[in-house]
Short mmCIF file of C-alpha atoms in Angstrom, two decimals:
data_model
loop_
_atom_site.label_atom_id
_atom_site.label_comp_id
_atom_site.label_asym_id
_atom_site.label_seq_id
_atom_site.Cartn_x
_atom_site.Cartn_y
_atom_site.Cartn_z
CA MET A 533 -42.00 50.34 -23.96
CA SER A 534 -42.92 46.67 -23.49
CA SER A 535 -42.95 45.37 -19.93
CA ARG A 536 -41.72 41.96 -21.06
CA GLN A 537 -38.13 41.18 -20.14
CA THR A 538 -35.76 38.78 -21.85
CA PRO A 539 -35.23 35.71 -19.62
CA ARG A 540 -31.82 35.77 -17.94
CA ARG A 541 -29.56 33.04 -19.24
CA THR A 542 -28.11 30.76 -16.57
CA THR A 543 -24.34 30.94 -16.39
CA VAL A 544 -22.84 27.48 -16.13
CA PRO A 545 -19.79 27.47 -13.83
CA VAL A 546 -16.72 25.70 -15.13
CA LEU A 547 -16.26 22.21 -13.71
CA HIS A 548 -12.72 20.88 -13.35
CA VAL A 549 -12.27 17.10 -13.46
CA THR A 550 -8.96 15.61 -12.31
CA THR A 551 -8.05 12.01 -13.19
CA PRO A 552 -5.76 9.70 -11.16
CA ASP A 553 -2.83 10.37 -13.51
CA GLY A 554 -3.06 14.14 -12.97
CA ARG A 555 -4.91 15.20 -16.15
CA VAL A 556 -7.33 18.10 -15.68
CA PHE A 557 -10.42 18.71 -17.85
CA ARG A 558 -12.73 21.78 -17.92
CA PHE A 559 -16.42 21.47 -18.80
CA THR A 560 -19.40 23.79 -19.23
CA GLU A 561 -21.41 21.22 -21.23
CA PRO A 562 -22.55 17.66 -20.43
CA PHE A 563 -19.77 15.08 -20.61
CA HIS A 564 -19.11 11.34 -20.26
CA ILE A 565 -16.50 9.43 -18.27
CA GLY A 566 -15.56 5.89 -19.19
CA ARG A 567 -13.18 3.49 -20.85
CA ASP A 568 -14.35 4.10 -24.45
CA HIS A 569 -12.21 6.23 -26.74
CA ASP A 570 -15.14 8.57 -27.47
CA CYS A 571 -15.64 9.50 -23.79
CA ASP A 572 -14.80 13.09 -22.91
CA VAL A 573 -12.77 11.82 -19.94
CA ARG A 574 -11.19 8.48 -20.75
CA VAL A 575 -10.01 6.33 -17.82
CA ASN A 576 -8.41 3.14 -19.07
CA ASP A 577 -8.88 0.85 -16.08
CA SER A 578 -10.43 -2.61 -15.73
CA HIS A 579 -12.80 -1.30 -13.01
CA VAL A 580 -14.28 1.27 -15.40
CA SER A 581 -17.20 0.55 -17.75
CA ARG A 582 -17.18 1.74 -21.35
CA LYS A 583 -19.67 4.45 -20.41
CA HIS A 584 -19.48 4.77 -16.63
CA VAL A 585 -20.59 8.25 -15.54
CA THR A 586 -22.25 11.28 -17.11
CA GLY A 587 -22.05 14.83 -15.78
CA SER A 588 -24.49 17.68 -16.51
CA PHE A 589 -25.56 21.02 -15.07
CA GLU A 590 -29.10 20.74 -13.70
CA ASN A 591 -31.18 23.13 -11.58
CA GLY A 592 -28.23 25.29 -10.68
CA ALA A 593 -25.73 22.52 -9.82
CA TRP A 594 -23.44 20.00 -11.48
CA VAL A 595 -24.79 16.45 -11.11
CA LEU A 596 -23.07 13.11 -11.76
CA ARG A 597 -25.13 10.04 -12.77
CA ASP A 598 -24.07 6.41 -12.79
CA LEU A 599 -24.83 4.94 -16.23
CA LYS A 600 -25.73 1.53 -14.79
CA SER A 601 -22.03 0.65 -14.67
CA ALA A 602 -20.92 -2.83 -13.60
CA ASN A 603 -18.86 -1.63 -10.62
CA GLY A 604 -20.82 1.48 -9.64
CA VAL A 605 -19.88 4.93 -8.41
CA PHE A 606 -18.78 5.36 -4.79
CA VAL A 607 -18.81 8.52 -2.70
CA ASP A 608 -17.16 8.26 0.74
CA GLY A 609 -17.22 4.46 0.45
CA ARG A 610 -20.96 4.22 -0.38
CA ARG A 611 -22.48 3.44 -3.75
CA ALA A 612 -24.45 6.32 -5.26
CA GLU A 613 -26.68 6.51 -8.35
CA THR A 614 -26.41 10.31 -8.45
CA ALA A 615 -24.14 12.83 -6.73
CA THR A 616 -24.42 16.61 -6.62
CA ILE A 617 -21.23 18.68 -6.66
CA ASP A 618 -21.74 21.67 -4.37
CA ARG A 619 -18.14 22.86 -4.57
CA SER A 620 -15.91 19.80 -4.64
CA LEU A 621 -16.39 16.05 -4.67
CA SER A 622 -14.24 12.92 -4.87
CA ILE A 623 -15.58 9.64 -6.25
CA SER A 624 -14.20 6.21 -7.09
CA LEU A 625 -15.26 4.18 -10.12
CA GLY A 626 -15.91 0.93 -8.31
CA VAL A 627 -15.04 0.25 -4.67
CA ASP A 628 -11.41 -0.48 -5.51
CA GLY A 629 -11.31 1.49 -8.75
CA PRO A 630 -9.62 4.76 -9.75
CA GLY A 631 -10.60 7.99 -8.02
CA LEU A 632 -11.58 11.28 -9.65
CA THR A 633 -11.90 14.74 -8.15
CA PHE A 634 -14.41 17.40 -9.25
CA GLU A 635 -14.09 21.11 -8.47
CA VAL A 636 -16.54 23.87 -9.39
CA GLU A 637 -14.68 27.01 -10.43
CA VAL A 638 -15.77 30.09 -8.50
CA PRO A 639 -16.82 32.86 -10.95
CA SER A 640 -14.60 35.94 -11.04
CA THR A 641 -15.87 39.03 -9.18
CA GLY A 642 -13.56 41.56 -10.79
CA THR A 643 -10.37 40.25 -9.27
CA LYS A 644 -8.47 37.61 -11.15
CA ARG A 645 -8.67 34.32 -9.39
CA LYS A 646 -6.45 31.36 -10.07
CA SER A 647 -8.03 28.06 -10.96
CA PRO A 648 -8.55 25.98 -7.79
CA LEU A 649 -6.72 23.05 -9.40
CA PRO A 650 -3.15 22.77 -10.65
CA GLU A 651 -2.35 22.50 -14.33
CA THR A 652 -2.31 19.14 -16.03
CA ILE A 653 0.91 17.29 -15.31
CA LYS A 654 3.16 17.10 -18.38
CA GLN A 655 5.80 14.48 -19.07
CA GLY A 656 9.22 15.83 -18.13
CA GLY A 657 9.96 18.71 -15.81
CA GLY A 658 6.86 17.88 -13.80
CA GLU A 659 8.46 16.35 -10.74
CA THR A 660 7.44 19.12 -8.37
CA LYS A 661 4.02 19.52 -10.02
CA LEU A 662 3.20 15.84 -9.52
CA ILE A 663 3.13 15.96 -5.76
CA ALA A 664 1.59 19.46 -5.79
CA SER A 665 -1.28 18.15 -7.92
CA TYR A 666 -2.05 15.38 -5.47
CA GLN A 667 -1.86 17.66 -2.46
CA GLU A 668 -4.21 20.19 -4.06
CA ARG A 669 -6.76 17.50 -4.82
CA TYR A 670 -7.02 16.46 -1.19
CA PHE A 671 -5.61 19.30 0.88
CA GLY A 672 -5.78 22.49 -1.21
CA SER A 673 -7.99 25.48 -0.52
CA GLY A 674 -10.70 24.24 -2.87
CA ALA A 675 -10.84 20.81 -1.27
CA SER A 676 -10.98 22.17 2.25
CA GLN A 677 -14.22 24.04 1.50
CA GLY A 678 -16.05 21.02 0.17
CA ARG A 679 -17.74 18.26 2.09
CA ALA A 680 -15.21 15.71 3.23
CA GLY A 681 -15.72 12.25 4.66
CA GLY A 682 -13.91 10.80 7.63
CA ARG A 683 -11.35 8.98 5.51
CA THR A 684 -10.56 12.10 3.51
CA MET A 685 -10.02 14.10 6.69
CA MET A 686 -7.79 11.33 8.06
CA ILE A 687 -5.67 11.45 4.92
CA ARG A 688 -5.48 15.26 5.04
CA ARG A 689 -4.27 15.25 8.63
CA ALA A 690 -1.68 12.59 7.88
CA PHE A 691 -0.23 14.62 5.02
CA GLU A 692 -0.30 18.10 6.57
CA ASN A 693 3.36 17.76 7.49
CA VAL A 694 4.29 16.72 3.94
CA GLN A 695 2.38 19.71 2.55
CA ARG A 696 4.26 22.14 4.81
CA LYS A 697 7.59 20.65 3.75
CA GLN A 698 6.58 20.96 0.10
CA ARG A 699 5.77 24.67 0.46
CA ARG A 700 9.12 25.28 2.13
CA LYS A 701 10.79 23.30 -0.65
CA TYR A 702 9.34 25.63 -3.30
CA ALA A 703 10.58 28.72 -1.48
CA TRP A 704 14.07 27.33 -1.15
CA ILE A 705 14.21 26.24 -4.79
CA VAL A 706 13.37 29.78 -5.96
CA GLY A 707 16.15 31.15 -3.78
CA VAL A 708 18.71 28.61 -4.91
CA LEU A 709 17.88 29.05 -8.58
CA ALA A 710 18.49 32.77 -8.22
CA VAL A 711 22.14 32.15 -7.37
CA ALA A 712 22.74 28.92 -9.33
CA ALA A 713 24.15 30.86 -12.25
CA LEU A 714 27.09 32.00 -10.11
CA GLY A 715 29.04 28.91 -11.03
CA ALA A 716 29.01 25.24 -11.80
CA ALA A 717 30.18 24.36 -8.31
CA GLY A 718 27.25 26.21 -6.78
CA PHE A 719 24.83 24.49 -9.10
CA ALA A 720 26.26 21.07 -8.29
CA GLY A 721 25.81 21.82 -4.61
CA TYR A 722 22.22 22.81 -5.23
CA LYS A 723 21.51 19.58 -7.12
CA HIS A 724 22.90 17.53 -4.24
CA TRP A 725 20.80 19.53 -1.81
CA GLN A 726 17.72 19.14 -4.00
CA ILE A 727 18.09 15.35 -4.20
CA THR A 728 18.51 15.19 -0.42
CA LYS A 729 15.36 17.24 0.06
CA GLN A 730 13.41 15.12 -2.42
CA GLN A 731 14.46 11.94 -0.67
CA ALA A 732 13.44 13.42 2.66
CA LEU A 733 10.05 14.33 1.21
CA ALA A 734 9.65 10.80 -0.16
CA LEU A 735 10.46 9.39 3.30
CA ASP A 736 7.83 11.63 4.87
CA MET A 737 5.29 10.49 2.28
CA PHE A 738 6.12 6.83 2.85
CA TYR A 739 5.81 6.95 6.62
CA ALA A 740 2.64 9.01 6.40
CA MET A 741 1.23 6.12 4.33
CA LYS A 742 2.43 3.61 6.92
CA ALA A 743 0.73 5.61 9.68
CA LEU A 744 -2.44 5.35 7.62
CA ASP A 745 -1.84 1.61 7.25
CA VAL A 746 -1.82 1.24 11.03
CA ASP A 747 -5.05 3.23 11.37
CA ILE A 748 -6.74 1.38 8.51
CA ALA A 749 -5.68 -2.03 9.85
CA ASN A 750 -7.18 -1.23 13.25
CA VAL A 751 -10.38 0.07 11.66
CA GLU A 752 -10.60 -3.15 9.65
CA ARG A 753 -10.17 -5.26 12.78
CA THR A 754 -12.97 -3.34 14.48
CA LEU A 755 -15.26 -3.46 11.46
CA ALA A 756 -14.60 -7.14 10.82
CA SER A 757 -15.99 -8.03 14.23
CA SER A 758 -19.31 -6.34 13.36
CA GLY A 759 -19.92 -8.53 10.30
CA SER A 760 -21.85 -5.69 8.64
CA PRO A 761 -21.83 -5.52 4.79
CA ASP A 762 -21.71 -1.72 5.05
CA ALA A 763 -18.71 -2.00 7.36
CA ARG A 764 -16.90 -4.21 4.89
CA ALA A 765 -17.67 -1.76 2.07
CA GLN A 766 -16.31 1.05 4.21
CA ALA A 767 -13.10 -0.88 4.81
CA ARG A 768 -12.73 -1.44 1.06
CA GLY A 769 -13.16 2.28 0.55
CA TYR A 770 -10.28 2.93 2.95
CA MET A 771 -8.06 0.60 0.97
CA ALA A 772 -9.00 2.24 -2.34
CA ARG A 773 -7.77 5.57 -1.00
CA ARG A 774 -4.64 3.91 0.38
CA ARG A 775 -3.81 2.45 -3.04
CA GLU A 776 -4.27 5.88 -4.57
CA LEU A 777 -1.70 7.30 -2.15
CA GLU A 778 0.73 4.53 -2.99
CA ASN A 779 0.31 5.16 -6.71
CA THR A 780 1.23 8.80 -6.11
CA TYR A 781 4.31 7.78 -4.11
CA ASP A 782 5.36 5.41 -6.90
CA LYS A 783 5.05 8.16 -9.50
CA PHE A 784 6.91 10.60 -7.28
CA VAL A 785 9.83 8.21 -6.81
CA SER A 786 9.84 7.34 -10.52
CA VAL A 787 9.67 10.91 -11.85
CA LEU A 788 12.35 12.17 -9.48
CA ASN A 789 14.57 9.21 -10.40
CA LEU A 790 15.39 8.52 -6.77
CA TYR A 791 16.50 5.03 -7.70
CA ASP A 792 20.03 4.73 -9.01
CA SER A 793 19.80 4.01 -12.74
CA SER A 794 22.71 1.58 -12.39
CA LEU A 795 20.68 -0.81 -10.22
CA SER A 796 20.47 -4.35 -11.55
CA GLU A 797 17.19 -6.22 -11.97
CA GLU A 798 18.08 -8.21 -8.85
CA ASP A 799 18.57 -4.98 -6.86
CA ARG A 800 15.22 -3.62 -8.04
CA LEU A 801 13.42 -6.81 -7.04
CA ILE A 802 14.96 -6.59 -3.58
CA LEU A 803 13.70 -3.02 -3.17
CA LYS A 804 10.28 -3.97 -4.53
CA VAL A 805 9.84 -6.83 -2.06
CA THR A 806 11.10 -4.63 0.78
CA ARG A 807 8.33 -2.16 -0.04
CA LEU A 808 5.74 -4.94 -0.29
CA PHE A 809 6.61 -5.97 3.25
CA GLY A 810 6.11 -2.41 4.50
CA GLU A 811 9.66 -1.11 4.90
CA CYS A 812 10.87 2.05 3.17
CA GLU A 813 13.41 1.05 0.54
CA LEU A 814 14.92 4.54 0.60
CA ALA A 815 15.71 4.21 4.31
CA ALA A 816 17.35 0.78 4.06
CA PRO A 817 20.91 0.53 5.45
CA GLN A 818 23.62 0.54 2.78
CA GLU A 819 24.56 -3.07 3.42
CA TYR A 820 20.96 -4.32 3.25
CA VAL A 821 20.84 -5.20 -0.47
CA THR A 822 24.20 -6.98 -0.23
CA LYS A 823 22.97 -8.95 2.78
CA VAL A 824 19.77 -10.06 0.98
CA LYS A 825 21.88 -11.21 -1.97
CA SER A 826 23.98 -13.36 0.34
CA TYR A 827 20.82 -15.15 1.52
CA ILE A 828 19.64 -15.57 -2.08
CA LYS A 829 22.88 -17.47 -2.66
CA LYS A 830 22.08 -19.70 0.33
CA TRP A 831 18.77 -20.66 -1.29
CA GLN A 832 20.51 -21.22 -4.64
CA SER A 833 23.04 -23.58 -3.07
CA SER A 834 20.37 -25.89 -1.61
CA PRO A 835 17.54 -28.01 -3.08
CA ARG A 836 15.30 -26.80 -0.24
CA TYR A 837 13.66 -23.88 -2.12
CA GLU A 838 12.63 -25.88 -5.17
CA ARG A 839 11.48 -28.83 -3.04
CA ALA A 840 9.28 -26.62 -0.85
CA ILE A 841 7.69 -24.81 -3.81
CA ARG A 842 6.99 -28.15 -5.47
CA GLN A 843 5.31 -29.35 -2.26
CA ALA A 844 3.12 -26.22 -2.08
CA ASP A 845 2.19 -26.56 -5.76
CA GLN A 846 1.30 -30.25 -5.58
CA MET A 847 -0.81 -29.79 -2.45
CA GLY A 848 -2.56 -26.64 -3.72
CA PHE A 849 -1.44 -24.51 -0.76
CA ALA A 850 -0.63 -21.25 -2.57
CA ARG A 851 -4.15 -20.12 -3.54
CA THR A 852 -5.60 -20.64 -0.09
CA ILE A 853 -2.68 -18.91 1.61
CA VAL A 854 -2.89 -15.96 -0.78
CA GLN A 855 -6.66 -15.66 -0.33
CA GLU A 856 -6.35 -15.62 3.46
CA PHE A 857 -3.72 -12.88 3.47
CA GLN A 858 -5.45 -10.82 0.81
CA ALA A 859 -8.64 -11.03 2.89
CA GLN A 860 -6.66 -9.35 5.67
CA ASN A 861 -5.20 -6.78 3.22
CA LEU A 862 -1.74 -8.15 3.90
CA PRO A 863 0.99 -8.96 1.35
CA PRO A 864 0.50 -12.47 -0.08
CA GLN A 865 4.30 -12.79 0.14
CA PHE A 866 3.78 -13.90 3.76
CA PHE A 867 3.42 -17.23 1.93
CA TYR A 868 7.20 -17.50 2.33
CA LEU A 869 6.95 -17.27 6.11
CA ALA A 870 5.28 -20.70 6.08
CA MET A 871 8.06 -21.97 3.83
CA GLN A 872 10.70 -20.83 6.33
CA GLU A 873 8.75 -22.29 9.25
CA SER A 874 8.00 -25.73 7.86
CA ASP A 875 8.85 -26.10 4.15
CA PHE A 876 5.05 -26.37 3.80
CA ASP A 877 4.89 -29.58 5.84
CA PRO A 878 1.55 -29.59 7.75
CA PHE A 879 2.62 -32.48 9.97
CA THR A 880 5.96 -31.24 11.27
CA SER A 881 6.72 -30.55 14.94
CA GLY A 882 9.32 -28.23 16.45
CA ASP A 883 11.71 -28.71 19.32
CA PRO A 884 10.35 -28.71 22.89
CA THR A 885 10.37 -25.25 24.53
CA TYR A 886 9.15 -23.84 27.83
CA MET A 887 6.03 -22.69 25.92
CA GLY A 888 5.36 -26.13 24.47
CA ILE A 889 5.96 -27.77 21.10
CA ALA A 890 5.14 -25.82 17.94
CA LYS A 891 3.25 -27.83 15.34
CA GLY A 892 1.94 -27.63 11.81
CA MET A 893 2.75 -25.62 8.70
CA TRP A 894 2.67 -22.34 10.65
CA GLN A 895 4.34 -23.76 13.79
CA PHE A 896 1.82 -22.51 16.34
CA ILE A 897 2.69 -23.06 19.98
CA PRO A 898 -0.30 -24.34 22.02
CA GLU A 899 -1.20 -21.03 23.71
CA THR A 900 -1.19 -18.95 20.52
CA GLY A 901 -3.01 -21.66 18.59
CA MET A 902 -5.83 -21.74 21.15
CA ARG A 903 -6.04 -17.95 21.18
CA TYR A 904 -6.77 -18.01 17.44
CA GLY A 905 -9.35 -20.75 17.57
CA LEU A 906 -7.29 -23.88 16.98
CA LYS A 907 -8.09 -26.99 19.00
CA ILE A 908 -4.99 -28.50 20.63
CA GLY A 909 -4.83 -32.29 20.51
CA PRO A 910 -4.04 -34.77 23.31
CA ARG A 911 -0.56 -35.45 21.90
CA ALA A 912 0.54 -31.81 22.28
CA LYS A 913 3.53 -32.73 24.47
CA PHE A 914 4.94 -35.15 21.92
CA ARG A 915 6.86 -34.45 18.71
CA GLU A 916 4.51 -36.41 16.48
CA PRO A 917 1.47 -35.73 14.30
CA ASP A 918 -1.88 -35.62 16.10
CA GLY A 919 -5.05 -36.05 14.04
CA ALA A 920 -7.06 -34.28 16.74
CA ASP A 921 -4.85 -31.16 16.67
CA ASP A 922 -6.07 -28.32 14.43
CA ARG A 923 -2.52 -27.06 14.02
CA HIS A 924 -2.03 -29.94 11.57
CA ASP A 925 -5.12 -28.85 9.60
CA TRP A 926 -3.31 -26.53 7.18
CA GLN A 927 -6.45 -24.66 6.12
CA LYS A 928 -7.55 -23.86 9.67
CA ALA A 929 -3.99 -23.04 10.64
CA THR A 930 -3.57 -20.72 7.64
CA HIS A 931 -6.73 -18.82 8.57
CA ALA A 932 -5.45 -18.48 12.14
CA ALA A 933 -1.97 -17.40 10.96
CA ALA A 934 -3.37 -14.63 8.76
CA ARG A 935 -5.41 -13.25 11.67
CA TYR A 936 -2.46 -13.53 14.06
CA ILE A 937 -0.11 -11.75 11.66
CA LYS A 938 -2.74 -9.05 11.05
CA ASP A 939 -2.94 -8.37 14.79
CA ILE A 940 0.84 -8.01 15.11
CA TYR A 941 0.96 -5.85 11.96
CA ALA A 942 -1.78 -3.49 13.20
CA THR A 943 -0.40 -2.97 16.69
CA ASP A 944 3.13 -3.49 17.94
CA ALA A 945 4.83 -3.94 14.54
CA GLN A 946 3.37 -0.62 13.28
CA ALA A 947 2.72 -1.99 9.76
CA SER A 948 6.29 -3.27 9.34
CA GLY A 949 6.21 -6.71 7.74
CA LEU A 950 9.82 -7.36 8.74
CA LEU A 951 8.99 -6.64 12.39
CA VAL A 952 6.03 -9.01 12.04
CA MET A 953 8.46 -11.74 10.95
CA ALA A 954 10.80 -10.99 13.85
CA SER A 955 7.88 -11.10 16.29
CA TYR A 956 6.60 -14.36 14.82
CA ASN A 957 10.00 -16.01 15.22
CA TRP A 958 11.33 -14.39 18.35
CA GLY A 959 8.26 -14.91 20.45
CA GLU A 960 5.60 -12.37 21.34
CA GLY A 961 6.78 -11.59 24.84
CA ARG A 962 10.43 -10.86 24.10
CA VAL A 963 10.16 -8.87 20.87
CA ILE A 964 7.00 -7.04 21.87
CA ARG A 965 8.65 -5.79 25.04
CA LEU A 966 11.49 -4.41 22.92
CA LEU A 967 9.11 -2.76 20.43
CA LYS A 968 7.04 -1.16 23.18
CA SER A 969 10.16 0.69 24.31
CA MET A 970 10.24 2.51 20.95
CA PRO A 971 7.99 5.43 19.83
CA GLU A 972 4.61 4.29 18.58
CA ASN A 973 4.85 5.44 14.98
CA PRO A 974 6.16 3.70 11.82
CA GLN A 975 8.97 6.18 11.22
CA GLU A 976 10.55 5.44 14.61
CA ARG A 977 9.44 1.83 15.01
CA ASN A 978 10.52 -0.26 12.04
CA PHE A 979 13.04 -2.97 11.26
CA TRP A 980 15.76 -0.49 10.29
CA LYS A 981 15.44 1.31 13.64
CA VAL A 982 15.58 -1.96 15.58
CA LEU A 983 18.81 -2.94 13.81
CA GLU A 984 20.22 0.54 14.41
CA LYS A 985 19.32 0.89 18.10
CA TYR A 986 19.35 -2.69 19.37
CA PRO A 987 21.70 -4.74 17.15
CA GLU A 988 22.95 -6.77 20.13
CA LYS A 989 19.40 -7.63 21.24
CA VAL A 990 18.32 -9.29 17.98
CA PRO A 991 19.30 -12.98 18.17
CA PRO A 992 21.17 -14.36 15.12
CA GLU A 993 18.34 -16.88 14.66
CA THR A 994 15.80 -14.08 14.22
CA TYR A 995 18.09 -12.06 11.98
CA ASN A 996 18.55 -15.11 9.73
CA TYR A 997 14.85 -15.87 9.83
CA VAL A 998 13.87 -12.42 8.49
CA PHE A 999 16.49 -12.42 5.75
CA TYR A 1000 15.62 -15.94 4.63
CA ILE A 1001 11.97 -14.92 4.16
CA VAL A 1002 12.78 -11.66 2.35
CA SER A 1003 15.28 -13.36 0.03
CA ALA A 1004 12.83 -16.19 -0.67
CA ALA A 1005 10.19 -13.63 -1.64
CA VAL A 1006 12.69 -11.87 -3.93
CA ILE A 1007 13.45 -15.14 -5.72
CA GLY A 1008 9.74 -15.82 -5.98
CA GLU A 1009 9.16 -12.63 -7.98
CA ASN A 1010 11.24 -14.06 -10.86
CA PRO A 1011 12.67 -17.53 -10.09
CA ARG A 1012 14.21 -17.94 -13.55
CA LEU A 1013 16.37 -14.86 -13.01
CA PHE A 1014 17.97 -16.75 -10.11
CA GLY A 1015 18.43 -20.03 -11.95
CA PHE A 1016 15.25 -21.88 -10.92
CA GLN A 1017 13.26 -23.65 -13.62
CA PHE A 1018 9.76 -22.51 -12.69
CA ASP A 1019 7.74 -19.31 -12.67
CA ASN A 1020 6.49 -17.05 -9.86
CA PRO A 1021 4.43 -19.33 -7.57
CA LEU A 1022 2.26 -16.32 -6.68
CA GLY A 1023 1.98 -15.02 -10.24
CA PHE A 1024 -1.73 -15.88 -10.32
CA ALA A 1025 -2.34 -13.39 -7.50
CA GLU A 1026 -0.85 -10.51 -9.54
CA GLN A 1027 -2.87 -11.52 -12.62
CA THR A 1028 -6.09 -11.60 -10.58
CA ALA A 1029 -5.37 -8.19 -9.08
CA ALA A 1030 -4.58 -6.70 -12.51
CA ALA A 1031 -7.75 -8.09 -14.08
CA GLY A 1032 -10.00 -6.70 -11.38
CA PRO A 1033 -13.69 -7.62 -11.01
CA GLN A 1034 -15.49 -8.63 -14.18
#
């Protein structure tokens, strides 16, 4: 008998690839990821090159290689030419691009083992699978055994509570379905209960994201002071993950139809802007939408809105303001805060107060202006323009305002844009003292909770101030819908974001 033995053939483990929209692919052969139609995994996103990444099994492990793509491949916020998948791995195609998750299937050892990833999400009937898919990608048993970066672990901890609620939700649904056939009344009760549970889950998801926003904002403030390119890249990586979470929340709300189908376009814009400013639209008081509409009517009955937008357009204010707020990862709709403060007049002065006279487009009082690097001129005590006062330099003042608002947003306002507005108007000392009396988390410290717990402590001036800004931002999303003869003054910002880096 010959002593030669037939070489043992290497068994290639199945690799599961999950895309941002929940599709799952299985591979045992080399594959390509990119924007082209002939790619094995097609990701149609402006950040993705036509042929972006290739995957192959080499020397006993799955390996990903960047195909000299324009935006690169990022692992834990760092660009990588190659990446080995030991058990699981998450990457993003570009710093701010879509994320993909890779899981190596563990071979069977005689006992049937379920795939470590959920099935591909199908259109219709997939409302519970949608959130389960996302949780498995980041928090499931397969993910927990792989190498995880600091941001991934932060996200997992933030969503542990949501995951527990989801598991309980499944158990209850099975029980309710078992008795639903007893009668139409019982089934109707179950549907009401189910909707309530889904809304509660959505609230938990939203405020988990806002808790992340607070953490991310503080990390950004710390990293910004270092001036390190690596630190800035790390901060961008945080935001890429944050956007991925928000996309999942959007899909969850959309699939579960948590919005009333009877809502008008105006209602939907109000809820959209509310979300942009960091408040949960599902938790808004019942009278909130009606109240915003009443302030929209105030703008419609006055030439002030159109006059202010024309001033900003003629002077070229919008692009600089948007750039400053986007640099701070804040909503560019804070543009309308300057409109409420000054109608975009860089040379205006406020009334005398015990803290001095506020000046400029952003109406800085002397002490706050100095704290954010603005030089106060010799005519500070007089209600008149002062060429030596940086508060009248709209570009310097805009840079200072974005930093000031970022600091409020990251700390006492707990990522609530509406609380930022109230703080900006009401004065740091008074509103901050009130906020510090509330629990330090976004679910218990937000504009809705302030109105609920301390309605008598919010001055009418501040209440009006917040609603004027929100309603102005709503109009700005689609001015023609509200009878104005011009387009979204911040429309260029949305087009730039949609186009992505070239």
